[in-house]
PDB file of C-alpha atoms in Angstrom:
ATOM      1  CA  LEU A 123      13.902  34.162 128.539  1.00  0.00           C
ATOM      2  CA  LEU A 124      13.671  37.034 126.063  1.00  0.00           C
ATOM      3  CA  TRP A 125      12.891  39.429 128.916  1.00  0.00           C
ATOM      4  CA  LEU A 126      15.982  38.265 130.850  1.00  0.00           C
ATOM      5  CA  PHE A 127      18.140  38.648 127.738  1.00  0.00           C
ATOM      6  CA  LEU A 128      16.891  42.177 127.080  1.00  0.00           C
ATOM      7  CA  THR A 129      17.181  43.241 130.725  1.00  0.00           C
ATOM      8  CA  PHE A 130      20.696  41.844 131.085  1.00  0.00           C
ATOM      9  CA  GLY A 131      21.793  43.372 127.764  1.00  0.00           C
ATOM     10  CA  PHE A 132      20.354  46.769 128.684  1.00  0.00           C
ATOM     11  CA  THR A 133      22.010  46.669 132.115  1.00  0.00           C
ATOM     12  CA  LEU A 134      25.395  45.860 130.585  1.00  0.00           C
ATOM     13  CA  PHE A 135      24.909  48.572 127.964  1.00  0.00           C
ATOM     14  CA  GLN A 136      24.088  51.183 130.612  1.00  0.00           C
ATOM     15  CA  GLY A 137      26.999  50.076 132.797  1.00  0.00           C
ATOM     16  CA  SER A 138      29.517  50.254 129.972  1.00  0.00           C
ATOM     17  CA  SER A 139      28.164  53.667 128.914  1.00  0.00           C
ATOM     18  CA  LEU A 140      28.607  55.005 132.439  1.00  0.00           C
ATOM     19  CA  ILE A 141      32.134  53.572 132.637  1.00  0.00           C
ATOM     20  CA  ALA A 142      33.027  55.193 129.301  1.00  0.00           C
ATOM     21  CA  GLU A 143      31.657  58.602 130.338  1.00  0.00           C
ATOM     22  CA  GLY A 144      33.389  58.452 133.717  1.00  0.00           C
ATOM     23  CA  SER A 145      36.693  57.424 132.195  1.00  0.00           C
ATOM     24  CA  ASP A 146      36.590  60.406 129.838  1.00  0.00           C
ATOM     25  CA  LEU A 147      36.114  62.694 132.820  1.00  0.00           C
ATOM     26  CA  LEU A 148      38.990  61.035 134.688  1.00  0.00           C
ATOM     27  CA  LEU A 149      41.342  61.805 131.802  1.00  0.00           C
ATOM     28  CA  LEU A 150      40.617  65.536 132.178  1.00  0.00           C
ATOM     29  CA  VAL A 151      42.665  65.684 135.397  1.00  0.00           C
ATOM     30  CA  PRO A 152      46.269  66.120 134.145  1.00  0.00           C
ATOM     31  CA  ALA A 153      47.902  64.917 137.360  1.00  0.00           C
ATOM     32  CA  TYR A 154      46.136  61.545 137.118  1.00  0.00           C
ATOM     33  CA  ALA A 155      45.889  61.116 133.337  1.00  0.00           C
ATOM     34  CA  GLY A 156      48.881  58.750 133.108  1.00  0.00           C
ATOM     35  CA  ILE A 157      47.713  56.394 135.829  1.00  0.00           C
ATOM     36  CA  VAL A 158      44.100  56.570 134.693  1.00  0.00           C
ATOM     37  CA  GLY A 159      44.982  55.690 131.100  1.00  0.00           C
ATOM     38  CA  SER A 160      47.372  52.882 131.948  1.00  0.00           C
ATOM     39  CA  CYS A 161      45.735  51.243 134.986  1.00  0.00           C
ATOM     40  CA  VAL A 162      42.270  52.509 135.875  1.00  0.00           C
ATOM     41  CA  LEU A 163      40.631  52.370 132.423  1.00  0.00           C
ATOM     42  CA  PRO A 164      41.668  48.790 131.641  1.00  0.00           C
ATOM     43  CA  VAL A 165      40.346  47.672 135.018  1.00  0.00           C
ATOM     44  CA  LEU A 166      37.067  49.546 134.494  1.00  0.00           C
ATOM     45  CA  GLY A 167      36.794  48.079 131.016  1.00  0.00           C
ATOM     46  CA  ALA A 168      37.133  44.583 132.448  1.00  0.00           C
ATOM     47  CA  VAL A 169      34.252  45.060 134.925  1.00  0.00           C
ATOM     48  CA  PRO A 170      31.455  44.181 132.433  1.00  0.00           C
ATOM     49  CA  ASP A 171      33.447  41.169 131.224  1.00  0.00           C
ATOM     50  CA  GLY A 172      33.965  40.069 134.812  1.00  0.00           C
ATOM     51  CA  ALA A 173      30.247  40.431 135.505  1.00  0.00           C
ATOM     52  CA  ILE A 174      29.432  38.237 132.520  1.00  0.00           C
ATOM     53  CA  MET A 175      31.886  35.612 133.741  1.00  0.00           C
ATOM     54  CA  LEU A 176      30.521  35.782 137.296  1.00  0.00           C
ATOM     55  CA  PHE A 177      26.911  35.276 136.281  1.00  0.00           C
ATOM     56  CA  SER A 178      27.700  32.604 133.699  1.00  0.00           C
ATOM     57  CA  GLY A 179      29.420  30.557 136.420  1.00  0.00           C
ATOM     58  CA  MET A 180      26.367  30.343 138.651  1.00  0.00           C
ATOM     59  CA  GLY A 181      24.342  27.161 138.823  1.00  0.00           C
ATOM     60  CA  GLU A 182      25.240  23.491 138.868  1.00  0.00           C
ATOM     61  CA  ILE A 183      28.962  22.716 138.834  1.00  0.00           C
ATOM     62  CA  SER A 184      28.928  20.659 135.626  1.00  0.00           C
ATOM     63  CA  GLN A 185      27.001  23.289 133.667  1.00  0.00           C
ATOM     64  CA  ALA A 186      28.901  26.174 135.241  1.00  0.00           C
ATOM     65  CA  GLN A 187      32.276  24.758 134.225  1.00  0.00           C
ATOM     66  CA  GLU A 188      31.170  24.371 130.615  1.00  0.00           C
ATOM     67  CA  GLN A 189      29.666  27.869 130.533  1.00  0.00           C
ATOM     68  CA  LEU A 190      32.811  29.351 132.094  1.00  0.00           C
ATOM     69  CA  ALA A 191      34.988  27.598 129.528  1.00  0.00           C
ATOM     70  CA  VAL A 192      32.933  29.185 126.751  1.00  0.00           C
ATOM     71  CA  GLY A 193      33.019  32.560 128.515  1.00  0.00           C
ATOM     72  CA  VAL A 194      36.791  32.480 129.026  1.00  0.00           C
ATOM     73  CA  GLY A 195      37.268  31.547 125.379  1.00  0.00           C
ATOM     74  CA  ALA A 196      35.048  34.415 124.243  1.00  0.00           C
ATOM     75  CA  LEU A 197      36.831  36.840 126.576  1.00  0.00           C
ATOM     76  CA  ALA A 198      40.257  35.744 125.337  1.00  0.00           C
ATOM     77  CA  GLY A 199      39.104  35.979 121.732  1.00  0.00           C
ATOM     78  CA  SER A 200      37.698  39.481 122.158  1.00  0.00           C
ATOM     79  CA  THR A 201      40.866  40.640 123.926  1.00  0.00           C
ATOM     80  CA  ILE A 202      43.066  39.282 121.166  1.00  0.00           C
ATOM     81  CA  MET A 203      40.836  40.864 118.553  1.00  0.00           C
ATOM     82  CA  LEU A 204      40.940  44.228 120.331  1.00  0.00           C
ATOM     83  CA  LEU A 205      44.742  44.071 120.370  1.00  0.00           C
ATOM     84  CA  THR A 206      45.406  42.872 116.838  1.00  0.00           C
ATOM     85  CA  ILE A 207      42.829  44.620 114.649  1.00  0.00           C
ATOM     86  CA  PRO A 208      43.736  48.217 115.657  1.00  0.00           C
ATOM     87  CA  TRP A 209      47.441  47.355 115.425  1.00  0.00           C
ATOM     88  CA  ALA A 210      47.036  45.884 111.937  1.00  0.00           C
ATOM     89  CA  LEU A 211      44.881  48.773 110.720  1.00  0.00           C
ATOM     90  CA  ALA A 212      47.321  51.366 112.086  1.00  0.00           C
ATOM     91  CA  THR A 213      50.245  49.567 110.479  1.00  0.00           C
ATOM     92  CA  ILE A 214      48.528  49.290 107.102  1.00  0.00           C
ATOM     93  CA  ALA A 215      47.225  52.875 107.121  1.00  0.00           C
ATOM     94  CA  GLY A 216      50.513  54.364 108.355  1.00  0.00           C
ATOM     95  CA  ARG A 217      52.825  52.749 105.793  1.00  0.00           C
ATOM     96  CA  VAL A 218      55.343  54.893 103.929  1.00  0.00           C
ATOM     97  CA  ASP A 219      58.113  54.127 101.458  1.00  0.00           C
ATOM     98  CA  ILE A 220      61.338  52.745 102.874  1.00  0.00           C
ATOM     99  CA  ASP A 221      64.403  54.275 101.210  1.00  0.00           C
ATOM    100  CA  ASN A 222      67.863  53.013 102.201  1.00  0.00           C
ATOM    101  CA  GLY A 223      66.456  51.291 105.292  1.00  0.00           C
ATOM    102  CA  GLU A 224      64.720  54.441 106.601  1.00  0.00           C
ATOM    103  CA  CYS A 225      61.040  55.313 106.520  1.00  0.00           C
ATOM    104  CA  ASN A 226      60.524  58.369 104.304  1.00  0.00           C
ATOM    105  CA  TYR A 227      57.794  60.370 106.020  1.00  0.00           C
ATOM    106  CA  LYS A 228      58.681  63.581 104.150  1.00  0.00           C
ATOM    107  CA  GLY A 229      58.328  62.137 100.642  1.00  0.00           C
ATOM    108  CA  LYS A 230      55.457  62.994  98.324  1.00  0.00           C
ATOM    109  CA  PRO A 231      53.563  60.736  97.969  1.00  0.00           C
ATOM    110  CA  LYS A 232      54.350  59.032 101.236  1.00  0.00           C
ATOM    111  CA  LEU A 233      53.469  55.632  99.777  1.00  0.00           C
ATOM    112  CA  SER A 234      54.119  55.111  96.096  1.00  0.00           C
ATOM    113  CA  SER A 235      51.827  52.734  94.233  1.00  0.00           C
ATOM    114  CA  GLU A 236      54.669  50.432  93.100  1.00  0.00           C
ATOM    115  CA  LYS A 237      55.868  49.889  96.694  1.00  0.00           C
ATOM    116  CA  ALA A 238      52.417  49.682  98.301  1.00  0.00           C
ATOM    117  CA  LEU A 239      52.025  45.925  97.826  1.00  0.00           C
ATOM    118  CA  THR A 240      55.556  44.887  98.801  1.00  0.00           C
ATOM    119  CA  LEU A 241      56.641  43.652 102.210  1.00  0.00           C
ATOM    120  CA  TYR A 242      60.168  45.074 102.303  1.00  0.00           C
ATOM    121  CA  GLN A 243      59.832  48.423 100.527  1.00  0.00           C
ATOM    122  CA  CYS A 244      57.158  50.032 102.715  1.00  0.00           C
ATOM    123  CA  GLY A 245      56.468  50.070 106.439  1.00  0.00           C
ATOM    124  CA  VAL A 246      56.240  52.123 109.613  1.00  0.00           C
ATOM    125  CA  ALA A 247      58.889  53.337 112.042  1.00  0.00           C
ATOM    126  CA  PRO A 248      57.673  52.788 115.607  1.00  0.00           C
ATOM    127  CA  TYR A 249      58.719  54.984 118.499  1.00  0.00           C
ATOM    128  CA  SER A 250      60.877  53.532 121.250  1.00  0.00           C
ATOM    129  CA  GLN A 251      57.802  53.389 123.516  1.00  0.00           C
ATOM    130  CA  VAL A 252      56.295  50.758 121.211  1.00  0.00           C
ATOM    131  CA  ARG A 253      59.299  48.502 121.769  1.00  0.00           C
ATOM    132  CA  THR A 254      59.101  49.064 125.519  1.00  0.00           C
ATOM    133  CA  GLY A 255      55.376  48.269 125.502  1.00  0.00           C
ATOM    134  CA  ALA A 256      55.942  45.124 123.456  1.00  0.00           C
ATOM    135  CA  ILE A 257      58.589  43.921 125.909  1.00  0.00           C
ATOM    136  CA  ALA A 258      56.240  44.613 128.833  1.00  0.00           C
ATOM    137  CA  MET A 259      53.461  42.653 127.114  1.00  0.00           C
ATOM    138  CA  MET A 260      55.764  39.707 126.447  1.00  0.00           C
ATOM    139  CA  LEU A 261      57.041  39.664 130.036  1.00  0.00           C
ATOM    140  CA  THR A 262      53.545  39.818 131.507  1.00  0.00           C
ATOM    141  CA  SER A 263      52.421  36.956 129.259  1.00  0.00           C
ATOM    142  CA  ILE A 264      54.769  34.699 131.241  1.00  0.00           C
ATOM    143  CA  SER A 265      52.082  34.559 133.940  1.00  0.00           C
ATOM    144  CA  TYR A 266      49.797  32.748 131.475  1.00  0.00           C
ATOM    145  CA  LEU A 267      52.515  30.262 130.531  1.00  0.00           C
ATOM    146  CA  ILE A 268      53.093  29.429 134.205  1.00  0.00           C
ATOM    147  CA  ILE A 269      49.605  27.936 134.478  1.00  0.00           C
ATOM    148  CA  GLN A 270      49.091  26.843 130.866  1.00  0.00           C
ATOM    149  CA  GLY A 271      52.135  24.561 130.676  1.00  0.00           C
ATOM    150  CA  PRO A 272      51.235  22.380 133.660  1.00  0.00           C
ATOM    151  CA  CYS A 273      47.565  22.390 132.599  1.00  0.00           C
ATOM    152  CA  ILE A 274      48.401  20.940 129.201  1.00  0.00           C
ATOM    153  CA  LYS A 275      50.669  18.308 130.757  1.00  0.00           C
ATOM    154  CA  LEU A 276      48.121  17.315 133.405  1.00  0.00           C
ATOM    155  CA  GLU A 277      45.241  17.227 130.898  1.00  0.00           C
ATOM    156  CA  MET A 278      47.081  14.525 128.936  1.00  0.00           C
ATOM    157  CA  SER A 279      47.127  12.236 131.965  1.00  0.00           C
ATOM    158  CA  ASP A 280      44.122  10.251 133.168  1.00  0.00           C
ATOM    159  CA  LEU A 281      43.416  12.247 136.321  1.00  0.00           C
ATOM    160  CA  THR A 282      40.059  12.915 137.913  1.00  0.00           C
ATOM    161  CA  GLY A 283      38.786  16.470 138.269  1.00  0.00           C
ATOM    162  CA  LYS A 284      39.923  16.751 141.891  1.00  0.00           C
ATOM    163  CA  GLU A 285      43.377  15.368 141.120  1.00  0.00           C
ATOM    164  CA  LEU A 286      43.683  17.738 138.200  1.00  0.00           C
ATOM    165  CA  ALA A 287      42.702  20.700 140.385  1.00  0.00           C
ATOM    166  CA  ALA A 288      45.135  19.652 143.100  1.00  0.00           C
ATOM    167  CA  GLY A 289      47.951  19.427 140.562  1.00  0.00           C
ATOM    168  CA  GLU A 290      47.203  22.846 139.098  1.00  0.00           C
ATOM    169  CA  LYS A 291      46.428  24.911 142.190  1.00  0.00           C
ATOM    170  CA  TRP A 292      49.993  25.950 143.074  1.00  0.00           C
ATOM    171  CA  PHE A 293      50.774  26.836 139.469  1.00  0.00           C
ATOM    172  CA  ALA A 294      47.564  28.884 139.361  1.00  0.00           C
ATOM    173  CA  LEU A 295      48.596  30.736 142.519  1.00  0.00           C
ATOM    174  CA  LEU A 296      52.073  31.393 141.124  1.00  0.00           C
ATOM    175  CA  GLY A 297      50.529  32.627 137.854  1.00  0.00           C
ATOM    176  CA  LEU A 298      48.213  34.944 139.785  1.00  0.00           C
ATOM    177  CA  CYS A 299      51.081  36.366 141.839  1.00  0.00           C
ATOM    178  CA  THR A 300      53.151  36.884 138.680  1.00  0.00           C
ATOM    179  CA  ALA A 301      50.237  38.597 136.918  1.00  0.00           C
ATOM    180  CA  LEU A 302      49.617  40.896 139.893  1.00  0.00           C
ATOM    181  CA  PHE A 303      53.311  41.718 140.101  1.00  0.00           C
ATOM    182  CA  GLY A 304      53.376  42.544 136.387  1.00  0.00           C
ATOM    183  CA  PHE A 305      50.246  44.682 136.719  1.00  0.00           C
ATOM    184  CA  PHE A 306      51.611  46.745 139.597  1.00  0.00           C
ATOM    185  CA  ALA A 307      55.114  46.957 138.072  1.00  0.00           C
ATOM    186  CA  TYR A 308      53.569  48.365 134.912  1.00  0.00           C
TER     187      TYR A 308
END
């Protein structure tokens, strides 16, 4: 078991290292840098996670479903962490004094000690692209709500596994189509 763990861990480590090196090289081509950074790199970054999910779902159905549930939870948790921690750190580190409703980036010091611990007297001024990105993220999250809403409702009823799957399958397909549309529209 230890040998399998070490071999699998080393294989994932090597694969992610190769993906990281290749993605850096892809960004060196100016004509493709925008599409590489926005579409190709996130897909390449998801390949190791997808491999983990694929291999954790192999085996008996009852065990595979439980392992996949744990894997999906871990994947969702790591994605949320990777979105929120850098955002929070950038917001905290980039704070400046707010004077008359405007961020004062030219002041010295940029963040005075008396305003540093207040919520309304210091902050950051995001670019318009941040607002656009936030709107895109909120719109693409609708695809998750399409499947999650019916899943919660159906889980509360006393349905068997097959009945539950039959009730969710069209919502899952609609959620997939919405997610793919959002991905390609982005």
